[in-house]
PDB file of C-alpha atoms in Angstrom:
ATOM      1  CA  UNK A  27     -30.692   9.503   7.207  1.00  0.00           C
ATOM      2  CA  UNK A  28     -28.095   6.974   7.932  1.00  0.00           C
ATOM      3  CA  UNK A  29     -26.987   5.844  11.336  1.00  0.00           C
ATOM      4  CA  UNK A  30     -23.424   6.243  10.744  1.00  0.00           C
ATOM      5  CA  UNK A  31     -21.028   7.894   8.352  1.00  0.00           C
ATOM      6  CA  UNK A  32     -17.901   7.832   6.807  1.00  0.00           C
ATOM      7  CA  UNK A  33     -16.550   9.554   9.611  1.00  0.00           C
ATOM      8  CA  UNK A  34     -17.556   6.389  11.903  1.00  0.00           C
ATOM      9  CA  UNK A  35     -15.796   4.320   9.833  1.00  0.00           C
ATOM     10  CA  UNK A  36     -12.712   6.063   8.636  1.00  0.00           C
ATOM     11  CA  UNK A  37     -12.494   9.155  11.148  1.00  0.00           C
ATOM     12  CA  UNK A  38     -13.021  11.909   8.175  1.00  0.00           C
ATOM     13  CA  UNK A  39     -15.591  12.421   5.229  1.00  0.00           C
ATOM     14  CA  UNK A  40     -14.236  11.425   1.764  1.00  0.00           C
ATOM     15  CA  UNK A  41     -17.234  13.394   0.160  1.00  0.00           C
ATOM     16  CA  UNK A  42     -16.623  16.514   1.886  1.00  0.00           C
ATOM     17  CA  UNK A  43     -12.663  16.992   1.082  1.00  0.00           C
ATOM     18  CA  UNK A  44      -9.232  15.295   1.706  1.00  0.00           C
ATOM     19  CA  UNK A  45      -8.153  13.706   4.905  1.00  0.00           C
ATOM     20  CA  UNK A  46      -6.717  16.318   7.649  1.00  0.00           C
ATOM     21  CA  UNK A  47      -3.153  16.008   7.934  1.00  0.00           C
ATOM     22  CA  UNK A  48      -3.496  14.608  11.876  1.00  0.00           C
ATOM     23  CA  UNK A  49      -6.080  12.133  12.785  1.00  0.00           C
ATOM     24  CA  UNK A  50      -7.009  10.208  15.776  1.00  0.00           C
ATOM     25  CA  UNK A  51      -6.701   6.743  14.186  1.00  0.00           C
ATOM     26  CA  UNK A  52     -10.037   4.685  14.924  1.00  0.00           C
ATOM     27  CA  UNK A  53      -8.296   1.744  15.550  1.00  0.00           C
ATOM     28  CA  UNK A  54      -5.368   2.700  18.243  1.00  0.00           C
ATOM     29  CA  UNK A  55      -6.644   6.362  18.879  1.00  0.00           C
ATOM     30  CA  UNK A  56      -3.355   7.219  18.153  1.00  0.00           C
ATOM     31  CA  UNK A  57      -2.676  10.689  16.380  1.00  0.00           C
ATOM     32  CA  UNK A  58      -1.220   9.340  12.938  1.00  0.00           C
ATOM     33  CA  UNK A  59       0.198  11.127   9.367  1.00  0.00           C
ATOM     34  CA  UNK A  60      -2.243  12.253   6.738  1.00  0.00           C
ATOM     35  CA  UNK A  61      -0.553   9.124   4.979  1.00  0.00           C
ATOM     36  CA  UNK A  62      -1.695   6.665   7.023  1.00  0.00           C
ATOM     37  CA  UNK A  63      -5.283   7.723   7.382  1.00  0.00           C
ATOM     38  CA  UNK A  64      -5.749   7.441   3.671  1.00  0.00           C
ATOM     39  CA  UNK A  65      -4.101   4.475   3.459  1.00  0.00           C
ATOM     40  CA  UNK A  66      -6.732   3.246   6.089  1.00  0.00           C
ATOM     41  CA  UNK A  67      -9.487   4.647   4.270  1.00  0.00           C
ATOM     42  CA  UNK A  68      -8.766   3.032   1.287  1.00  0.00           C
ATOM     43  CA  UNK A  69      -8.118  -0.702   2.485  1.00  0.00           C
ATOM     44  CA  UNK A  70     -11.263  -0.044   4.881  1.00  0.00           C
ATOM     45  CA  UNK A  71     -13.948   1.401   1.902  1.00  0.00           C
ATOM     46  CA  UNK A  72     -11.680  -1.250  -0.235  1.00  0.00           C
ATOM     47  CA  UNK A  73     -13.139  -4.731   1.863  1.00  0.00           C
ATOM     48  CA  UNK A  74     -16.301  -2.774   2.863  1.00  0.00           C
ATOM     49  CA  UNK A  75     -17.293  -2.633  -1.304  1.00  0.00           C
ATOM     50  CA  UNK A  76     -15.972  -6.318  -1.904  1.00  0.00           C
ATOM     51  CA  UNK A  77     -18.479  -7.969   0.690  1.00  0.00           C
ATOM     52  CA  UNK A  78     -20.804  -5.259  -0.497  1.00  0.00           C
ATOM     53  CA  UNK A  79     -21.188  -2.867   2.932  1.00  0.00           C
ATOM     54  CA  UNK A  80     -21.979   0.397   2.654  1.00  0.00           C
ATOM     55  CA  UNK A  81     -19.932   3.138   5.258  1.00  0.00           C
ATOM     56  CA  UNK A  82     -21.441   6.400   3.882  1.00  0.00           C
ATOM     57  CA  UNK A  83     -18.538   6.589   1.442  1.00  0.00           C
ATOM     58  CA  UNK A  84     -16.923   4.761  -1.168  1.00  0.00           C
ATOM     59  CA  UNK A  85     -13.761   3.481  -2.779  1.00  0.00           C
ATOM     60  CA  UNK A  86     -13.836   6.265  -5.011  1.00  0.00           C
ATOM     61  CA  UNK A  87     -14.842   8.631  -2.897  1.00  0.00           C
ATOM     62  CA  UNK A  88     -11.339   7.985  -1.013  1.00  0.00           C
ATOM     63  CA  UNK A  89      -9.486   7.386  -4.116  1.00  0.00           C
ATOM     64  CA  UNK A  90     -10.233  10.805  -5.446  1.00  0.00           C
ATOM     65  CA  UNK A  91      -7.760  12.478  -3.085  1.00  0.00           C
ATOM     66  CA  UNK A  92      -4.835  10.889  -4.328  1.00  0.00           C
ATOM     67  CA  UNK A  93      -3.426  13.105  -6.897  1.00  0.00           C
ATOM     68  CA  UNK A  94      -3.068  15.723  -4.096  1.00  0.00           C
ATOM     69  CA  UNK A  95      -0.036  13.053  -2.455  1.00  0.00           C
ATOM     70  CA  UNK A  96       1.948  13.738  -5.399  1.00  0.00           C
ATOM     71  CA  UNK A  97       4.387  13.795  -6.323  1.00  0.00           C
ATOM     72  CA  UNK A  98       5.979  11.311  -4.151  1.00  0.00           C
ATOM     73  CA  UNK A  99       8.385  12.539  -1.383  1.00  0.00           C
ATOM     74  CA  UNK A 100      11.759  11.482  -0.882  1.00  0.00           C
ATOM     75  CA  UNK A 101      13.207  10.238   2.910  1.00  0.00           C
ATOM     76  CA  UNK A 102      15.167  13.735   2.770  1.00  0.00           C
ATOM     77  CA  UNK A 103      11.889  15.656   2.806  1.00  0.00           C
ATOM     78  CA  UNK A 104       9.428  13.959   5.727  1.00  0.00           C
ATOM     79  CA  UNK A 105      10.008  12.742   8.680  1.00  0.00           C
ATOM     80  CA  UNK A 106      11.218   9.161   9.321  1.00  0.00           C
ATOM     81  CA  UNK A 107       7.624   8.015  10.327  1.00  0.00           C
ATOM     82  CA  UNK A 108       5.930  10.031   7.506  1.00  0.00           C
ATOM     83  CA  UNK A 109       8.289   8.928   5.098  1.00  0.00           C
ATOM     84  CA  UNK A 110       7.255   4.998   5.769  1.00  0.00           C
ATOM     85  CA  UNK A 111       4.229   5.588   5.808  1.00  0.00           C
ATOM     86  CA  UNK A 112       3.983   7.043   3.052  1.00  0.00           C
ATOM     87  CA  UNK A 113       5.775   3.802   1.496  1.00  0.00           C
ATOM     88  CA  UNK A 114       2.732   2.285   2.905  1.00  0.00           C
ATOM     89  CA  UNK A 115       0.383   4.353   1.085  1.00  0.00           C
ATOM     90  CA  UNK A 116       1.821   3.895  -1.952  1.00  0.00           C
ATOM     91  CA  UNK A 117       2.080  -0.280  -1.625  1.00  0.00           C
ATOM     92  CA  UNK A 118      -2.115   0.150  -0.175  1.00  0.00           C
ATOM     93  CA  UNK A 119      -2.951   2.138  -3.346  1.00  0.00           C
ATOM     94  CA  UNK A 120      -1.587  -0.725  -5.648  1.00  0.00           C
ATOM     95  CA  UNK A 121      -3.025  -3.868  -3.347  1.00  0.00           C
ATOM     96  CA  UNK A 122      -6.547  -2.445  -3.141  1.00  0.00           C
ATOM     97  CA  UNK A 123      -6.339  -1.690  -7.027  1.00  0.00           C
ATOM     98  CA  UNK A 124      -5.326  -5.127  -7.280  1.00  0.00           C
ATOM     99  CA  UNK A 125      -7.278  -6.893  -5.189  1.00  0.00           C
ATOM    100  CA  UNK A 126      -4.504  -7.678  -2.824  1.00  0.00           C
ATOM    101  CA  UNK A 127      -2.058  -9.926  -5.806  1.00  0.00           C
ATOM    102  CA  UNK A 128      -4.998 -11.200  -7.952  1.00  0.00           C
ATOM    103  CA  UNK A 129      -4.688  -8.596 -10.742  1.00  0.00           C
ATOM    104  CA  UNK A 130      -1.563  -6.979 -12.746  1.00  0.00           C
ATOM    105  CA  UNK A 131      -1.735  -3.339 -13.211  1.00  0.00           C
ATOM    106  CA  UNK A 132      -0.490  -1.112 -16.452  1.00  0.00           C
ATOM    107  CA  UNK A 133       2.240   0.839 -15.166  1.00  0.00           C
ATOM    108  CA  UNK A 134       1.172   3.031 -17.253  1.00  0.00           C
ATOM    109  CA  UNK A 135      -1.954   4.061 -15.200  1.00  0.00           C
ATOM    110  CA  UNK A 136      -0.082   4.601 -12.419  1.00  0.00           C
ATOM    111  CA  UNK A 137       2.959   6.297 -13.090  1.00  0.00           C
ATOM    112  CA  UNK A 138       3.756   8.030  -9.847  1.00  0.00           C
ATOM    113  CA  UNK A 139       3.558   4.505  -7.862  1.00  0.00           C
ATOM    114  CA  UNK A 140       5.796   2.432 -10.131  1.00  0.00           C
ATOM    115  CA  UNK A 141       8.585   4.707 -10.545  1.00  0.00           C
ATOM    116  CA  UNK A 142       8.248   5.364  -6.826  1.00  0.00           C
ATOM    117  CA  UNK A 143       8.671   1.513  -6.212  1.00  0.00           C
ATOM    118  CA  UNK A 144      11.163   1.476  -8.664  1.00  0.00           C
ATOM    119  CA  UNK A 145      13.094   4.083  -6.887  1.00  0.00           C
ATOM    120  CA  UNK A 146      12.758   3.582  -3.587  1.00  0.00           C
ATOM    121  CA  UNK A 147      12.825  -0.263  -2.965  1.00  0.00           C
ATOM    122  CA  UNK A 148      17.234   0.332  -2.947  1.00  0.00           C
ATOM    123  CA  UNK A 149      16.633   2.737   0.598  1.00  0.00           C
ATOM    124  CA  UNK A 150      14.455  -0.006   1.827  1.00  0.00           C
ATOM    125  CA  UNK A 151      17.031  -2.672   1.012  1.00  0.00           C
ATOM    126  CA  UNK A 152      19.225  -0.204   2.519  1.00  0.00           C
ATOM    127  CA  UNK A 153      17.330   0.198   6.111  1.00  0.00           C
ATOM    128  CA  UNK A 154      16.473  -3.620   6.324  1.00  0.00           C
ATOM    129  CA  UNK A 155      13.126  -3.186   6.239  1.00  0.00           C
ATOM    130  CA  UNK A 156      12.008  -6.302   5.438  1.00  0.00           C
ATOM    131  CA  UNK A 157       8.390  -5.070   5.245  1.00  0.00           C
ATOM    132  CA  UNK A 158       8.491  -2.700   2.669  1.00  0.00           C
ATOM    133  CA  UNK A 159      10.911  -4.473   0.701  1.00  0.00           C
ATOM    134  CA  UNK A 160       8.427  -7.594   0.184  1.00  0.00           C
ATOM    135  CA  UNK A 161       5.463  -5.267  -0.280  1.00  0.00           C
ATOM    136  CA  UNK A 162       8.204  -3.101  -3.306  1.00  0.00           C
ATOM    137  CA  UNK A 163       8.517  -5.946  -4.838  1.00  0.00           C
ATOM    138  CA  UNK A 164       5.236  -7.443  -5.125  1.00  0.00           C
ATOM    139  CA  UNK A 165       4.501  -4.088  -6.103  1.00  0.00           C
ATOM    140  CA  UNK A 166       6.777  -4.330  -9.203  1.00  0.00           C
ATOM    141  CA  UNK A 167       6.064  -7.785 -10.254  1.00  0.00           C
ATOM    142  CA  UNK A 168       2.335  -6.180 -10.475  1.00  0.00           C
ATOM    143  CA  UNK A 169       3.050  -3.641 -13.044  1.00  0.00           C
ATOM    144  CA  UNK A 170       4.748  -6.249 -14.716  1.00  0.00           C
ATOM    145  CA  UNK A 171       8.106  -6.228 -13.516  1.00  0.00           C
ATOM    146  CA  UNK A 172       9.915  -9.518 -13.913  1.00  0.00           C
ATOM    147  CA  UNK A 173      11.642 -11.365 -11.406  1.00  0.00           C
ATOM    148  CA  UNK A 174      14.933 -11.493 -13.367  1.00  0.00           C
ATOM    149  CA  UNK A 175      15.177  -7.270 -13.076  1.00  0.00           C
ATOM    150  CA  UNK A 176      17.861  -6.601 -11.200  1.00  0.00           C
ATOM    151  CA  UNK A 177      16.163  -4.299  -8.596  1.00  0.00           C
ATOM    152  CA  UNK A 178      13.838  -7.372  -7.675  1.00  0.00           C
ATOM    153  CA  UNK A 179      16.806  -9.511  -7.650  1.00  0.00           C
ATOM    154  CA  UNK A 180      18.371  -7.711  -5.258  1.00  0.00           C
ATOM    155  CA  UNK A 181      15.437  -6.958  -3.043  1.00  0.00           C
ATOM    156  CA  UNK A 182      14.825 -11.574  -2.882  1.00  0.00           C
ATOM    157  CA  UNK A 183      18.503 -11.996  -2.730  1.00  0.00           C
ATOM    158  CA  UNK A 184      18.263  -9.242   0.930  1.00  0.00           C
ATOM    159  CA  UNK A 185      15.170 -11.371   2.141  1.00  0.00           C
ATOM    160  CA  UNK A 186      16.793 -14.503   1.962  1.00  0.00           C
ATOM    161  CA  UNK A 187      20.101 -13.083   3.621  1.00  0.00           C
ATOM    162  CA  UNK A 188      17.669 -11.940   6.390  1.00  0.00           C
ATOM    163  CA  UNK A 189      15.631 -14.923   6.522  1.00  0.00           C
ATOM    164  CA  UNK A 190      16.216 -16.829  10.278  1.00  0.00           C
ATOM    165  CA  UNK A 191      16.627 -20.575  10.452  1.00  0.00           C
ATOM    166  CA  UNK A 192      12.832 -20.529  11.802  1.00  0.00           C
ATOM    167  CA  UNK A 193      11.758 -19.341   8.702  1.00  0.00           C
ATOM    168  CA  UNK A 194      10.866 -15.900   9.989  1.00  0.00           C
ATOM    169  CA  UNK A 195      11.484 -12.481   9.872  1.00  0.00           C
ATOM    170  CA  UNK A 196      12.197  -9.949  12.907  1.00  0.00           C
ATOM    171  CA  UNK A 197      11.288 -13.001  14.639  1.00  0.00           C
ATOM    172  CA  UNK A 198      12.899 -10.530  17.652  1.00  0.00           C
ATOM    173  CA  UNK A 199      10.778  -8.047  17.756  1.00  0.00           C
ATOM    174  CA  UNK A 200       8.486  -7.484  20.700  1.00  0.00           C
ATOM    175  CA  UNK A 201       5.133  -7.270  18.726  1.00  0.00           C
ATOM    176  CA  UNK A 202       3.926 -10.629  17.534  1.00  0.00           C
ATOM    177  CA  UNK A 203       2.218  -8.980  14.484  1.00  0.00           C
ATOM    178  CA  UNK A 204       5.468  -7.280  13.554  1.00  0.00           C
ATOM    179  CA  UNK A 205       7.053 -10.557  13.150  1.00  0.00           C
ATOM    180  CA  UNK A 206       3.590 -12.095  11.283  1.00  0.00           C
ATOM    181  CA  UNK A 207       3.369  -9.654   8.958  1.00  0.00           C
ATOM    182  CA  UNK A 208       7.614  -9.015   8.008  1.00  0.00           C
ATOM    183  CA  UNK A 209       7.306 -13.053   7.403  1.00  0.00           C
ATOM    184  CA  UNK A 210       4.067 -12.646   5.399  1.00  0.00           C
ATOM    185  CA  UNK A 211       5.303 -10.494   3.283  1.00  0.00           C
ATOM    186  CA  UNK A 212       8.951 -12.114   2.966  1.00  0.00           C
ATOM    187  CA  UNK A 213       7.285 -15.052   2.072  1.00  0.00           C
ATOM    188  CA  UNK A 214       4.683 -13.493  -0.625  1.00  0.00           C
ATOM    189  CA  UNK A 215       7.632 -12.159  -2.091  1.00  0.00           C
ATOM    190  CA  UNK A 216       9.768 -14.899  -2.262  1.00  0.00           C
ATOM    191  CA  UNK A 217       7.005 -16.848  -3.786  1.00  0.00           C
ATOM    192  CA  UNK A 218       6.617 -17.274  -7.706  1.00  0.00           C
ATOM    193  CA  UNK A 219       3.398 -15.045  -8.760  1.00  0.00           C
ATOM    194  CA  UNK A 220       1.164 -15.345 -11.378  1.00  0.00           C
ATOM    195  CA  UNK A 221      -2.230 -13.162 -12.419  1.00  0.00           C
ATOM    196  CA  UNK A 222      -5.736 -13.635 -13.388  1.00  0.00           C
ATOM    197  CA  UNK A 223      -6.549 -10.644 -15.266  1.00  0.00           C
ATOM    198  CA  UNK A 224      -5.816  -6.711 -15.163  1.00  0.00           C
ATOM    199  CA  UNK A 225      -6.932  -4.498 -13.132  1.00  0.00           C
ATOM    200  CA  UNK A 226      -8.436  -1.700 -11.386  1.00  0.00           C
ATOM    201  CA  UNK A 227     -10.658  -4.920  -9.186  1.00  0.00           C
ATOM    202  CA  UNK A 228     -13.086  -1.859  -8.338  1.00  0.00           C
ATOM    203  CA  UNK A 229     -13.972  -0.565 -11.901  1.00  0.00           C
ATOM    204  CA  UNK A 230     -15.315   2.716 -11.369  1.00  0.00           C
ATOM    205  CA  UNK A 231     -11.738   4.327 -10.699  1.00  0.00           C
ATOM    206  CA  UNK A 232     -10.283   3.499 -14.127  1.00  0.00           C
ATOM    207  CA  UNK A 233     -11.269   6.852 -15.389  1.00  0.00           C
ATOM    208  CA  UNK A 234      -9.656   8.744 -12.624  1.00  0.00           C
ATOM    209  CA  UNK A 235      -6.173   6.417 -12.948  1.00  0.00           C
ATOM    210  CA  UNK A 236      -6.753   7.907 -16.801  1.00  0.00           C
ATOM    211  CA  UNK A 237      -6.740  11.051 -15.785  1.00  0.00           C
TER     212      UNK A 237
END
């Protein structure tokens, strides 16, 4: 038998059943959402299958839990933290089918995660959050949203409003990586996108996207 499991490398089993709804994050040993540790799982079993590791689970075998997320909740019906990262989850679910930008995505696939975006990037523009705003939009433009739609519009026309002379992003924050990543993302967003093919990048989830 194997050395180590899925549960060494994303704190919970994927083959056995769906993520508890608090886990110990492996990472920070923090106590985090049921949102975040999927989103976790997936970019983790996501990287592991594109360098060709093997955790004691797959990709699919985290992707398969999905459907039980939705629908999507609203920022009336979770808490604050839950709420973003469940904005997260959504964003992770689209970047690991895409293989982080490289691959556009029929919207029609993945219904629940484009309207979502669709909906939802407003409250972001709305609380500033300059993270989940970039990742909305790239989002959007990967189901084929142009940048001329009006939603997207507004979302650029916030990040360069928001944009310091620097160049950054919540350039006052206390954690360096919260300023790296707002201006990563500010910047990915800002910048003109184009794709080199469709996706799922890992293959063997297109029939459960059909579903």
């Amino acid at each position: 038998p194997p050395v180590y499991t899925g549960v060494d490398y994303v704190g919970w089993d994927p083959t056995q059943g769906p993520p508890p709804h608090r886990l110990a994050e492996l990472t920070s040993g923090q106590e985090v959402s049921v949102y975040r540790t999927m989103s976790n799982s997936l970019i983790h079993t996501f990287y592991a299958e594109r360098v060709g590791m093997r955790l004691g689970c797959s990709y699919k075998d985290v992707f398969v839990h999905l459907p039980r997320f939705r629908p999507w909740c609203g920022p009336d019906d979770l808490s604050s933290q839950d709420y973003t990262d469940q904005c997260y989850l959504v964003t992770h679910v689209v970047f690991t089918l895409n293989n982080w930008g490289e691959l556009s995505l029929d919207p029609d696939l993945m219904p629940h995660e484009y309207y979502f975006a669709r909906n939802h990037l407003s409250t972001q523009i709305s609380k500033r959050d300059v993270h989940l705003v970039g990742e909305f939009i790239e989002v959007l433009r990967a189901f084929g949203v142009p940048d001329s739609d009006l939603l997207i519009q507004a979302g650029l026309k916030f990040l360069m409003s928001t944009q310091d002379d620097e160049g950054l992003w919540d350039a006052d924050s206390v954690s360096p990586y919260t300023t790296y990543h707002a201006t990563m993302v500010g910047i990915q967003a800002l910048l003109a996108h184009q794709y080199r093919g469709y996706g799922p990048g890992i293959t063997n989830v297109e029939p459960l996207m059909r579903q």
